[in-house]
Amino acid sequence: MKEILDWLDERTGWRKLKEVILDRHIPKGVDWRYTLGSVTLFFFVLQVVTGILLGMHYSPSPDHAYDSVKYLTNEVPMGKLLRGLHKWGATGMVVSVFLHMLRVFFMGAYKYPREVTWFSGVFLFFLVIGFGFTGYLLPWDQKAYWATTVGAHMVEQVPYLGDALAKIMKGGSDLGTVTLTRFYAIHVLVFPALTLLFMAVHLFLVVWHGISAPPEKDPTLSDKDPDWKARLKSRYAELKAQGKSFWPYIIFKDTVAVTLVFLIVLGVALWKGAELEDLANPTDSSYNPRPEWYFLSVFQLLKYFPGKLEAFAIVLLPLIVVSILFLLPFIDKGPKRHPGDRKWLVLAGWMSILGVVFFTVQGARSPLTNPVMEQNPLVMQGKRIFTDLNCLYCHTLNGRGGSVGPVLDLVAMRRDKNWLGAHFRNPKKLTPGTKMPNFNLLDGEVESLVAYMSTLGATTYSAEAPRLFEDNCASCHKFQGTGEFIAVDLSHIGRARDAGYLAAYIKDPVKMNPDAAMGGYADQLTPEQILDLANYLYQKGK
Amino acid sequence: MKDPKGISSGPENPQRRTFLIALIAGMGGFIGFILGGSGLYYFLSPALRGKKKEWVDLGPLHNFKEGQPVKADYLQRKRDGWEVIDSSGVVWVLKEKENYVVFDSHCSHLGCPYNWDSAKEQFVCPCHGGIFGKDGRVVAGPPPRPLDRIPVKTENGSLFIMLEEKA
Ligand code: FES
């Protein structure tokens, strides 16, 4: 064994490396707060590993992205867990990089001679934010689509260059195919490469200068003293001599911290998973766009800058934040690192943290003005298939389309679900001589199409329906000018739900939505009344 | 000058040194220029792309209610990158005395999908609290300008809007 190790040492010099990296002494006083950097590093590794695995089932195109994510989540073994880990790992990384930065800030660890370490860290911080922003477009769900729409509009506000910049970001004037491939390339190629680069610099410098010792209050130290740098160095050497070696003492602490956060992330990933909203739908005007929580403070801030000041908020404010971060080591110079000696700065730091927390909370609480309602996934799927199969080449809907087949408005009044199902499975069998081709649809596709077709009807409601609503629903639900706004506002419910769904929901809400707070009306109302009510809501709410 | 093993190590010639450095910089610069230039142009090219406009069918006129904004969706067959897609979109149409006003369905602030609140008779944006009147003017919130209007025309009993075709 010894021979092998010697052989290797002569060729790689690993003993020297081990000495410099693993055996180096860490100054006395380095405690648990110092594990945050390693935790962040761990998150990066976690994101790389889970990211690579997700990449094996992901297809970066608007046609397939959503389905591929859905597939890998629901059908690939462990897919759900891995996506959960990636999602919550991202959250964890934002938190840990932020806390790490705060530790460095409050301890004044960015001061001489570690300024460049700090700069590389600031770059890494922005990379983490960039990862977040580019990452959540990839599933191509509603959140992805609308958050990126807002992001692109923000870029557009930049004076003079805005339009060009937004186009560069989107790869064209609309959010589409090229946007997704761009974001994908940046998320999985550009940013990881840059992160590795800056991380290499960062870690090299950490080893080169040694981890900063906890700040000490030393009234005799000041930058008036011509050899304060030498004094700092000798004090550091002293502390270092009293400290323990990196391996295994510090690494032990790091490993404990990493295991702890891993358990947390694992727990949250198992518990919450990673939600996937409905497929991105540019035509949906009842969606309430909300960014990922770490952008909520920005989201909220945007509310306070009216009209013309917008450009200020979008260009100047970030610029100020970036410059402060980069200039920090020049603003706050000299040997004094203890928070007690940097009162104003520490105060400013606390104020900014409170500000960010405050705006984040405000942002999270801002009311959802669009009625919150889930879409019926089957109907949406059906609509997609309807478009994909180019049904409008032959059929007409809403006054547009071809004239070969029958008009489809109100088709649900003429045909019931059984007929529609049989028709899609084999048109010629049901209607000999029809020109409708057999598309060889799978069962799931037939079901979706039938669901969609069934929404195209004008089932009427009786004169009694409004009274039914007043008596049974108005005490909680708002509906176009009547009722209380306690539960969901139903004014536009017909845009998201068909009458059949509504009827089923009124009958037994929990069956349709396990989280429903509403009780069923199967006992209070007759089936005819429920249907009447559902038709009323659907027709008037369309 | 040769050392005993025959390897020449002449005295350093400062001019030769500068010359070599210049050559290194030159060759490196050349490679960097070609690669960086073409790469940058490739990456930035979307900014230079022009816009083409075309009329898109919004459906028959009788679909629109007098005096009440309604949502209308359209299908536009267009190129999206390397794909040709039937892209669907939606606009708000306000018909007043046979006069049609069509609003882009994105809030003029940062593009969120606003909605018509029929009780308040206002457009309400779900993002930063933007509120617009029926005619699109800003009533409250941060939007910097009224709702964007899209050019319209009526032809053969149908409403058409002028949209950007993506090249
Ligand atoms: S996007 Fe509508 S208010 Fe900001």
XYZ file of C-alpha atoms and ligand atoms in Angstrom:
713
model
C 0.000 0.000 0.000
C 2.704 2.404 1.047
C 4.494 1.848 -2.246
C 1.396 2.657 -4.227
C 0.797 5.854 -2.274
C 4.431 6.850 -2.713
C 4.246 6.140 -6.399
C 1.163 8.305 -6.657
C 2.732 11.066 -4.579
C 5.747 11.286 -6.836
C 3.468 11.697 -9.802
C 0.690 13.881 -8.373
C 2.065 15.505 -5.257
C -1.084 14.610 -3.355
C 0.638 14.655 0.042
C 1.410 18.304 -0.383
C -2.161 18.971 -1.448
C -3.516 17.099 1.537
C -1.287 19.139 3.800
C -2.409 22.426 2.315
C -6.084 21.624 2.125
C -6.972 19.030 4.715
C -4.349 19.499 7.403
C -4.417 23.276 7.391
C -5.364 24.793 10.696
C -8.550 26.698 11.063
C -8.462 29.655 13.448
C -9.899 29.252 16.879
C -13.515 30.302 17.262
C -14.757 29.037 13.922
C -18.136 27.698 14.883
C -21.405 26.476 13.387
C -22.116 29.734 11.644
C -19.189 28.925 9.417
C -20.880 25.864 8.004
C -23.155 27.965 5.784
C -20.618 28.081 2.967
C -20.302 24.318 2.919
C -24.057 23.979 3.045
C -24.327 26.179 -0.035
C -21.679 24.101 -1.753
C -23.636 20.994 -0.880
C -26.762 22.478 -2.409
C -24.869 23.170 -5.599
C -23.802 19.537 -5.789
C -27.349 18.426 -5.022
C -28.709 20.656 -7.807
C -26.152 19.347 -10.269
C -26.897 15.717 -9.481
C -30.678 16.041 -9.480
C -30.527 18.418 -12.438
C -28.586 15.957 -14.569
C -31.058 13.224 -13.735
C -34.035 15.441 -14.542
C -32.352 16.370 -17.807
C -32.575 12.764 -18.890
C -36.341 12.989 -19.232
C -36.774 16.601 -20.102
C -37.483 18.044 -23.504
C -36.966 21.795 -23.867
C -39.721 22.654 -26.298
C -43.108 24.223 -25.590
C -44.770 21.229 -27.224
C -43.149 18.727 -24.943
C -41.663 20.431 -21.915
C -44.795 20.255 -19.810
C -45.598 16.685 -20.756
C -42.039 15.543 -20.203
C -41.973 17.087 -16.739
C -45.328 15.548 -15.958
C -44.094 12.219 -17.219
C -40.895 12.251 -15.230
C -42.805 13.319 -12.138
C -45.611 10.826 -12.334
C -44.273 7.877 -14.215
C -40.525 7.614 -13.855
C -39.652 5.858 -10.596
C -38.170 8.348 -8.117
C -38.929 11.146 -10.557
C -41.231 12.845 -8.115
C -38.630 12.739 -5.374
C -35.832 14.008 -7.597
C -37.897 16.893 -8.886
C -38.936 17.696 -5.334
C -35.297 17.682 -4.261
C -34.344 19.931 -7.162
C -37.107 22.376 -6.428
C -36.610 22.546 -2.687
C -32.856 22.353 -3.110
C -33.143 25.563 -5.105
C -35.057 27.169 -2.288
C -32.504 25.869 0.206
C -29.671 27.225 -1.870
C -31.188 30.692 -1.997
C -31.624 30.631 1.758
C -28.167 29.310 2.524
C -26.335 31.605 0.136
C -28.221 34.530 1.627
C -27.424 33.541 5.205
C -23.814 32.866 4.284
C -23.605 36.329 2.859
C -25.156 37.807 5.980
C -22.640 36.070 8.172
C -19.816 37.490 6.117
C -21.463 40.889 6.199
C -21.998 41.061 9.945
C -18.554 39.677 10.718
C -16.916 42.087 8.321
C -15.203 39.111 6.747
C -15.091 40.820 3.347
C -12.387 43.154 4.606
C -8.700 43.063 3.866
C -7.346 40.733 2.532
C -10.534 38.966 1.471
C -12.114 41.553 -0.835
C -11.767 39.438 -3.942
C -13.247 36.448 -2.146
C -16.257 38.660 -1.490
C -16.521 39.751 -5.132
C -16.508 36.180 -6.346
C -19.154 35.453 -3.729
C -21.366 38.287 -4.969
C -21.126 36.871 -8.488
C -22.122 33.481 -7.141
C -25.080 35.033 -5.345
C -26.360 36.542 -8.578
C -25.802 33.257 -10.362
C -28.020 31.536 -7.815
C -30.757 34.099 -8.464
C -30.239 33.615 -12.202
C -30.561 29.866 -11.805
C -33.862 30.410 -10.065
C -35.218 32.691 -12.739
C -34.159 30.565 -15.715
C -35.125 27.350 -13.948
C -38.712 27.974 -13.349
C -39.574 28.617 -16.959
C -38.519 25.095 -17.850
C -41.655 23.161 -16.761
C -43.664 25.458 -19.048
C -46.610 25.649 -16.707
C -48.697 28.686 -15.920
C -46.349 29.962 -13.256
C -43.418 29.551 -15.594
C -45.094 31.342 -18.440
C -46.443 34.302 -16.547
C -43.444 34.869 -14.309
C -41.257 35.012 -17.377
C -43.732 37.290 -19.132
C -43.458 39.703 -16.238
C -39.668 39.306 -16.192
C -39.456 40.128 -19.884
C -41.676 43.168 -19.456
C -39.423 44.357 -16.677
C -36.456 44.163 -18.988
C -38.446 46.101 -21.572
C -38.662 49.059 -19.200
C -34.944 49.741 -19.492
C -34.686 53.092 -21.260
C -33.641 52.955 -24.940
C -32.265 49.423 -24.854
C -35.293 47.747 -23.269
C -36.913 46.462 -26.412
C -33.716 44.973 -27.790
C -32.751 43.448 -24.456
C -36.142 41.810 -24.013
C -35.916 40.347 -27.498
C -32.464 38.991 -26.802
C -33.756 37.453 -23.632
C -36.775 35.898 -25.341
C -35.002 35.058 -28.563
C -37.672 36.954 -30.481
C -40.633 39.171 -29.850
C -42.799 36.517 -28.225
C -42.292 34.083 -25.449
C -42.008 30.792 -27.264
C -39.885 27.984 -28.593
C -36.667 29.938 -28.725
C -37.177 31.419 -25.282
C -37.344 27.972 -23.813
C -34.217 26.671 -25.539
C -32.368 29.829 -24.572
C -33.339 29.569 -20.959
C -32.523 25.889 -21.006
C -29.054 26.419 -22.441
C -28.367 29.159 -19.942
C -29.717 27.156 -17.023
C -27.883 23.926 -17.736
C -24.758 25.052 -19.606
C -23.845 28.676 -19.120
C -24.670 29.155 -15.474
C -23.177 25.894 -14.204
C -19.943 26.643 -16.069
C -19.794 30.162 -14.650
C -20.646 28.880 -11.205
C -17.825 26.363 -11.313
C -15.449 29.074 -12.413
C -16.383 31.520 -9.681
C -16.587 28.751 -7.145
C -13.047 27.684 -8.003
C -11.846 31.230 -7.450
C -13.866 31.547 -4.268
C -12.645 28.299 -2.740
C -9.087 28.848 -3.817
C -9.087 32.205 -2.079
C -10.685 30.744 1.033
C -7.818 28.291 1.301
C -5.242 30.866 0.257
C -6.155 33.424 2.933
C -7.570 30.957 5.422
C -11.072 31.233 6.810
C -11.520 34.580 8.527
C -11.406 34.357 12.292
C -14.417 35.618 14.237
C -14.139 39.393 14.647
C -12.518 40.652 17.821
C -12.876 43.999 19.510
C -9.432 45.539 19.701
C -9.510 49.279 20.474
C -5.806 49.628 19.733
C -6.273 48.596 16.122
C -7.018 51.335 13.653
C -6.094 52.213 10.131
C -4.086 55.148 11.525
C -1.610 52.540 12.646
C 0.833 52.082 9.746
C 1.288 48.372 10.345
C -2.280 47.331 10.979
C -2.029 44.856 8.151
C 0.983 43.160 9.701
C -0.692 43.126 13.099
C -3.814 41.550 11.654
C -1.669 38.911 10.053
C 0.206 38.011 13.181
C -2.995 37.878 15.232
C -4.468 35.612 12.588
C -1.408 33.363 12.769
C -1.844 33.156 16.523
C -5.492 32.161 16.285
C -4.686 29.706 13.572
C -2.030 28.045 15.698
C -4.577 27.584 18.473
C -7.165 26.146 16.114
C -7.790 22.641 14.938
C -7.102 21.070 11.604
C -9.693 21.240 8.850
C -9.873 17.472 8.576
C -11.679 16.047 10.428
C -12.786 18.657 12.967
C -14.220 21.342 10.727
C -15.387 18.892 8.123
C -17.265 17.076 10.849
C -19.240 20.203 11.675
C -19.864 20.815 7.995
C -21.083 17.284 7.520
C -23.451 17.527 10.455
C -24.871 20.781 9.094
C -25.148 19.356 5.582
C -26.890 16.227 6.835
C -29.315 18.349 8.781
C -30.306 20.529 5.845
C -30.427 17.497 3.610
C -32.902 15.888 5.978
C -34.993 19.031 5.928
C -34.972 19.289 2.150
C -35.664 15.584 1.809
C -38.554 15.885 4.222
C -40.071 18.845 2.416
C -39.543 17.166 -0.953
C -41.345 14.065 0.260
C -44.064 16.026 1.958
C -44.721 18.744 -0.596
C -43.232 17.324 -3.766
C -42.881 19.799 -6.591
C -46.149 21.131 -7.839
C -46.791 21.462 -11.510
C -49.465 23.947 -12.388
C -51.617 23.774 -15.484
C -49.947 23.921 -18.856
C -48.845 27.420 -19.845
C -51.837 29.115 -21.367
C -51.327 32.562 -22.863
C -55.079 32.946 -23.313
C -55.987 32.458 -19.691
C -56.914 35.791 -18.214
C -58.007 34.417 -14.898
C -54.566 33.420 -13.729
C -52.948 35.204 -10.799
C -49.250 35.395 -11.602
C -47.058 35.125 -8.545
C -43.288 34.750 -8.611
C -41.240 32.276 -6.617
C -41.071 33.395 -2.991
C -37.566 34.812 -3.296
C -38.780 37.310 -5.878
C -41.864 38.307 -3.898
C -40.163 41.324 -2.364
C -39.368 42.663 -5.820
C -42.904 41.866 -6.941
C -44.291 43.873 -4.045
C -41.882 46.771 -4.515
C -43.042 47.190 -8.089
C -46.428 48.248 -6.797
C -45.007 51.406 -5.304
C -43.522 52.870 -8.425
C -46.190 54.480 -10.527
C -45.924 54.934 -14.261
C -42.937 56.992 -15.169
C -40.936 55.993 -12.120
C -41.040 52.406 -13.228
C -37.806 52.652 -15.162
C -36.192 53.998 -12.037
C -37.353 51.033 -10.010
C -36.314 48.518 -12.594
C -32.954 49.920 -13.601
C -31.690 52.155 -10.868
C -32.717 50.174 -7.836
C -31.027 46.906 -8.869
C -28.041 48.933 -9.998
C -27.791 50.506 -6.562
C -28.056 47.149 -4.831
C -25.405 45.631 -7.097
C -23.041 48.542 -6.642
C -23.451 48.525 -2.882
C -22.617 44.846 -2.786
C -19.549 45.315 -4.925
C -18.403 48.511 -3.290
C -18.922 47.262 0.239
C -15.250 46.405 0.852
C -14.328 49.912 -0.317
C -16.990 51.676 1.695
C -16.099 49.812 4.854
C -12.329 49.644 5.009
C -9.731 49.304 7.720
C -9.086 46.627 10.311
C -12.239 47.046 12.389
C -14.445 44.024 11.821
C -16.458 43.761 14.983
C -20.158 44.684 14.507
C -19.841 46.948 17.548
C -17.291 49.040 15.658
C -19.430 49.239 12.527
C -22.694 50.319 14.082
C -24.111 52.286 11.157
C -23.405 49.611 8.649
C -24.831 46.916 10.850
C -27.926 49.017 11.364
C -28.250 49.538 7.616
C -27.850 45.784 7.175
C -30.644 45.037 9.612
C -32.866 47.630 7.978
C -32.388 46.034 4.579
C -33.115 42.584 5.940
C -36.256 43.833 7.640
C -37.221 45.589 4.422
C -36.813 42.444 2.362
C -38.754 40.377 4.891
C -41.493 42.986 5.105
C -41.940 43.256 1.343
C -41.841 39.489 0.982
C -44.605 39.067 3.533
C -46.640 41.867 1.963
C -46.140 40.335 -1.453
C -47.224 36.931 -0.241
C -50.363 38.417 1.240
C -51.394 40.540 -1.692
C -54.904 39.562 -2.703
C -55.593 37.400 -5.714
C -58.012 39.521 -7.676
C -58.646 36.969 -10.342
C -61.062 34.314 -9.139
C -59.050 31.336 -7.996
C -60.335 28.258 -9.683
C -58.781 25.170 -10.937
C -59.286 24.370 -14.555
C -60.626 21.022 -15.471
C -57.490 19.294 -16.735
C -59.451 17.021 -19.040
C -61.096 19.928 -20.803
C -57.776 21.683 -21.234
C -56.184 18.559 -22.557
C -59.100 18.148 -24.943
C -58.699 21.669 -26.203
C -55.058 20.988 -26.913
C -55.844 17.838 -28.863
C -58.529 19.754 -30.711
C -55.915 22.258 -31.843
C -53.275 19.632 -32.544
C -55.577 17.607 -34.752
C -56.505 20.758 -36.659
C -60.203 20.045 -36.214
C -60.932 23.563 -37.395
C -59.798 22.684 -40.903
C -63.166 20.994 -41.340
C -65.343 22.191 -38.458
C -66.393 25.656 -37.462
C -66.348 26.969 -33.922
C -67.155 30.542 -32.933
C -67.567 31.496 -36.548
C -64.139 30.372 -37.618
C -62.993 27.202 -39.354
C -63.857 25.008 -42.311
C -67.216 23.948 -43.665
C -66.643 20.271 -44.439
C -67.917 19.008 -41.090
C -70.769 20.230 -38.916
C -70.557 23.403 -36.884
C -69.412 22.606 -33.372
C -70.926 25.460 -31.382
C -73.562 23.932 -29.141
C -72.540 20.430 -30.122
C -73.077 19.288 -26.547
C -76.779 19.978 -26.921
C -77.052 17.618 -29.836
C -74.694 14.875 -28.785
C -74.160 13.227 -25.455
C -70.899 11.899 -24.115
C -71.491 8.349 -25.282
C -72.166 9.433 -28.800
C -69.116 11.698 -28.843
C -66.917 8.920 -27.460
C -68.082 6.436 -30.074
C -67.679 9.079 -32.748
C -64.059 9.786 -31.872
C -63.200 6.119 -31.585
C -64.557 5.193 -34.971
C -66.467 7.832 -36.918
C -67.336 5.608 -39.887
C -68.859 2.933 -37.726
C -71.196 5.374 -36.064
C -71.996 7.444 -39.123
C -71.374 5.462 -42.301
C -70.186 7.623 -45.129
C -68.892 10.444 -42.955
C -65.822 12.332 -44.133
C -64.397 12.468 -40.623
C -61.159 10.494 -40.544
C -60.400 7.948 -37.865
C -57.554 9.413 -35.833
C -56.858 6.217 -33.897
C -57.082 8.131 -30.665
C -56.031 6.578 -27.405
C -58.621 6.190 -24.676
C -57.255 9.121 -22.703
C -57.397 11.343 -25.745
C -60.982 10.381 -26.491
C -61.935 11.126 -22.916
C -60.333 14.555 -23.064
C -61.936 15.451 -26.375
C -65.329 14.368 -25.108
C -64.843 16.482 -22.005
C -63.974 19.489 -24.111
C -66.831 18.982 -26.573
C -69.244 18.675 -23.666
C -68.464 22.239 -22.672
C -69.705 23.479 -26.026
C -73.336 23.636 -25.200
C -75.966 26.089 -24.161
C -77.979 24.138 -21.683
C -80.496 26.554 -20.375
C -81.378 27.331 -16.830
C -84.759 28.068 -15.375
C -86.073 31.292 -13.895
C -85.719 29.653 -10.530
C -81.910 29.379 -10.806
C -81.004 32.878 -9.582
C -83.173 32.300 -6.498
C -81.454 28.973 -5.890
C -78.157 30.807 -5.885
C -79.443 33.481 -3.498
C -80.746 30.882 -1.071
C -77.891 28.421 -1.101
C -74.687 30.033 -2.279
C -74.829 33.797 -1.882
C -73.930 33.757 1.786
C -70.380 32.707 0.850
C -69.925 33.200 -2.879
C -69.943 36.280 -4.955
C -71.507 36.020 -8.376
C -71.607 39.049 -10.634
C -72.801 41.646 -8.204
C -74.636 39.509 -5.691
C -73.394 37.484 -2.768
C -70.610 37.741 -0.244
C -66.956 37.489 -1.166
C -66.004 34.950 1.478
C -65.266 31.902 -0.594
C -64.248 31.844 -4.260
C -65.721 34.544 -6.479
C -67.763 32.631 -9.036
C -68.393 35.503 -11.442
C -66.326 33.962 -14.226
C -66.498 30.356 -13.217
C -67.940 29.363 -16.578
C -64.673 30.228 -18.243
C -62.888 27.529 -16.313
C -65.538 24.902 -15.681
C -68.303 23.298 -17.624
C -71.772 22.786 -16.239
C -71.203 19.081 -15.672
C -68.233 19.747 -13.461
C -70.076 22.404 -11.526
C -73.006 20.109 -10.936
C -70.720 17.375 -9.668
C -68.975 19.897 -7.465
C -72.171 21.214 -5.926
C -73.240 17.662 -5.247
C -70.009 16.590 -3.581
C -67.192 19.155 -3.456
C -64.705 16.946 -1.679
C -64.859 14.391 -4.430
C -63.777 16.988 -6.970
C -61.312 18.789 -4.766
C -60.020 17.040 -1.632
C -59.249 20.398 0.016
C -62.699 21.853 -0.469
C -64.157 23.593 2.556
C -67.663 23.555 1.134
C -70.206 20.896 2.062
C -72.200 18.925 -0.489
C -75.742 19.877 -1.516
C -76.949 16.425 -2.481
C -79.336 16.462 0.472
C -80.612 20.026 0.218
C -81.263 20.180 -3.504
C -82.788 17.811 -6.017
C -80.578 16.639 -8.882
C -82.627 18.833 -11.241
C -82.066 21.874 -9.068
C -78.321 21.178 -8.920
C -78.156 20.915 -12.672
C -80.198 24.077 -13.031
C -77.853 25.930 -10.723
C -74.795 24.578 -12.508
C -76.144 25.635 -15.889
C -76.937 29.052 -14.529
C -73.424 29.528 -13.174
C -71.862 28.160 -16.315
C -73.918 30.153 -18.777
C -73.789 33.451 -16.963
C -70.191 33.010 -15.886
C -68.798 32.317 -19.338
C 25.988 29.876 -26.708
C 25.697 26.231 -25.835
C 25.832 24.515 -22.483
C 27.772 21.240 -22.148
C 24.695 19.175 -23.022
C 24.216 21.124 -26.192
C 21.037 22.957 -25.324
C 21.209 26.518 -26.421
C 20.100 29.191 -24.038
C 21.027 32.483 -25.516
C 20.951 35.699 -23.556
C 17.471 37.089 -23.406
C 16.777 39.479 -26.188
C 14.218 42.003 -24.916
C 13.032 42.852 -28.393
C 12.418 39.253 -29.240
C 10.468 38.898 -26.002
C 8.212 41.833 -26.798
C 7.776 40.556 -30.302
C 6.693 37.116 -29.066
C 4.251 38.633 -26.623
C 2.792 40.722 -29.390
C 2.426 37.604 -31.530
C 0.689 35.715 -28.733
C -1.698 38.601 -28.202
C -2.274 38.855 -31.936
C -3.065 35.193 -32.477
C -5.155 34.986 -29.345
C -6.973 38.140 -30.296
C -7.699 36.790 -33.750
C -9.194 33.549 -32.451
C -11.123 35.429 -29.803
C -12.417 37.965 -32.270
C -13.731 35.404 -34.731
C -15.249 33.150 -32.096
C -16.481 35.899 -29.800
C -17.776 38.061 -32.617
C -19.759 35.368 -34.361
C -20.981 33.979 -31.066
C -22.091 37.365 -29.864
C -23.836 38.141 -33.126
C -25.557 34.754 -32.964
C -26.696 35.382 -29.416
C -27.807 38.976 -29.920
C -29.437 38.490 -33.322
C -33.036 38.329 -32.020
C -32.755 42.031 -31.245
C -32.275 42.826 -34.902
C -35.192 40.868 -36.184
C -37.858 42.975 -37.835
C -41.572 42.712 -37.297
C -44.141 41.825 -39.884
C -47.792 42.540 -39.345
C -50.798 40.638 -40.491
C -54.560 40.663 -40.073
C -55.962 37.931 -37.874
C -59.617 36.875 -37.807
C -61.362 37.435 -34.476
C -64.675 35.924 -35.492
C -68.082 37.227 -36.544
C -69.227 40.605 -35.339
C -72.339 39.292 -33.625
C -70.101 37.600 -31.037
C -69.492 40.938 -29.374
C -71.834 42.561 -26.904
C -72.626 46.218 -27.105
C -71.098 48.233 -24.301
C -69.528 45.301 -22.442
C -65.932 44.245 -22.967
C -65.719 40.595 -23.955
C -62.791 38.317 -24.270
C -62.166 36.945 -27.724
C -59.605 34.380 -28.622
C -57.936 33.863 -31.929
C -55.688 31.386 -33.615
C -52.738 32.642 -35.524
C -50.707 30.319 -37.624
C -47.180 31.503 -37.436
C -43.575 30.586 -37.196
C -42.145 30.204 -33.744
C -38.448 29.590 -34.090
C -38.148 26.519 -36.288
C -41.723 25.457 -35.698
C -44.936 26.505 -37.328
C -47.586 26.672 -34.668
C -51.215 27.583 -34.297
C -50.646 30.042 -31.569
C -53.688 31.010 -29.625
C -54.101 34.332 -27.986
C -56.781 36.449 -26.484
C -57.815 40.085 -26.599
C -60.543 42.170 -25.044
C -63.089 43.633 -27.434
C -65.275 46.580 -26.573
C -68.088 47.361 -28.957
C -69.640 50.761 -28.628
C -72.055 52.080 -31.220
C -70.649 49.855 -33.961
C -67.206 51.040 -33.049
C -64.725 48.372 -32.036
C -61.866 48.869 -29.643
C -59.524 45.944 -29.087
C -57.170 45.832 -26.124
C -54.098 43.698 -25.845
C -54.825 41.250 -23.043
C -51.597 42.015 -21.216
C -51.528 44.696 -18.577
C -49.616 47.727 -19.795
C -47.546 47.568 -16.633
C -45.713 44.256 -16.707
C -47.894 42.058 -18.836
C -50.109 40.214 -16.377
C -53.463 38.909 -17.590
C -56.029 41.403 -16.347
C -59.724 40.673 -16.139
C -63.005 42.545 -16.475
C -64.845 43.109 -13.240
C -68.426 43.505 -14.362
C -69.652 44.689 -10.977
C -67.159 47.542 -10.773
C -67.087 48.102 -14.533
C -63.305 48.129 -14.493
C -60.410 46.059 -15.719
C -58.473 44.714 -12.747
C -54.924 43.427 -12.921
C -54.045 40.628 -10.511
C -50.393 41.548 -10.123
C -49.548 44.980 -8.779
C -52.998 46.401 -8.362
C -53.369 48.105 -11.739
C -56.958 49.175 -12.516
C -58.215 50.453 -15.846
C -61.467 52.024 -16.954
C -63.674 50.561 -19.636
C -61.888 52.687 -22.228
C -58.498 51.439 -21.058
C -57.353 54.531 -19.185
C -55.432 53.986 -15.965
C -57.614 54.416 -12.897
C -55.214 53.234 -10.236
C -51.958 51.435 -9.649
C -48.571 51.507 -11.306
C -49.356 51.024 -15.030
C -47.531 53.754 -16.932
C -49.986 54.044 -19.829
C -53.510 53.038 -20.857
C -54.163 49.525 -22.079
C -52.514 48.920 -25.410
C -54.895 49.103 -28.345
C -54.624 46.824 -31.334
C -55.565 48.084 -34.809
C -58.889 46.673 -36.029
C -60.891 46.423 -39.182
C -64.226 44.849 -40.066
C -64.622 42.852 -43.217
C -67.364 40.505 -44.412
C -69.096 40.630 -41.073
C -65.977 39.611 -39.177
C -63.607 41.500 -36.982
C -59.908 41.479 -37.803
C -56.987 42.635 -35.715
C -53.501 43.529 -36.807
C -50.976 41.345 -35.088
C -47.311 40.944 -35.260
C -46.259 37.922 -37.178
C -43.172 36.401 -35.776
C -40.513 35.932 -38.386
S -48.748 43.875 -14.403
Fe -50.670 44.803 -14.090
S -50.297 46.046 -12.403
Fe -48.330 45.207 -12.771
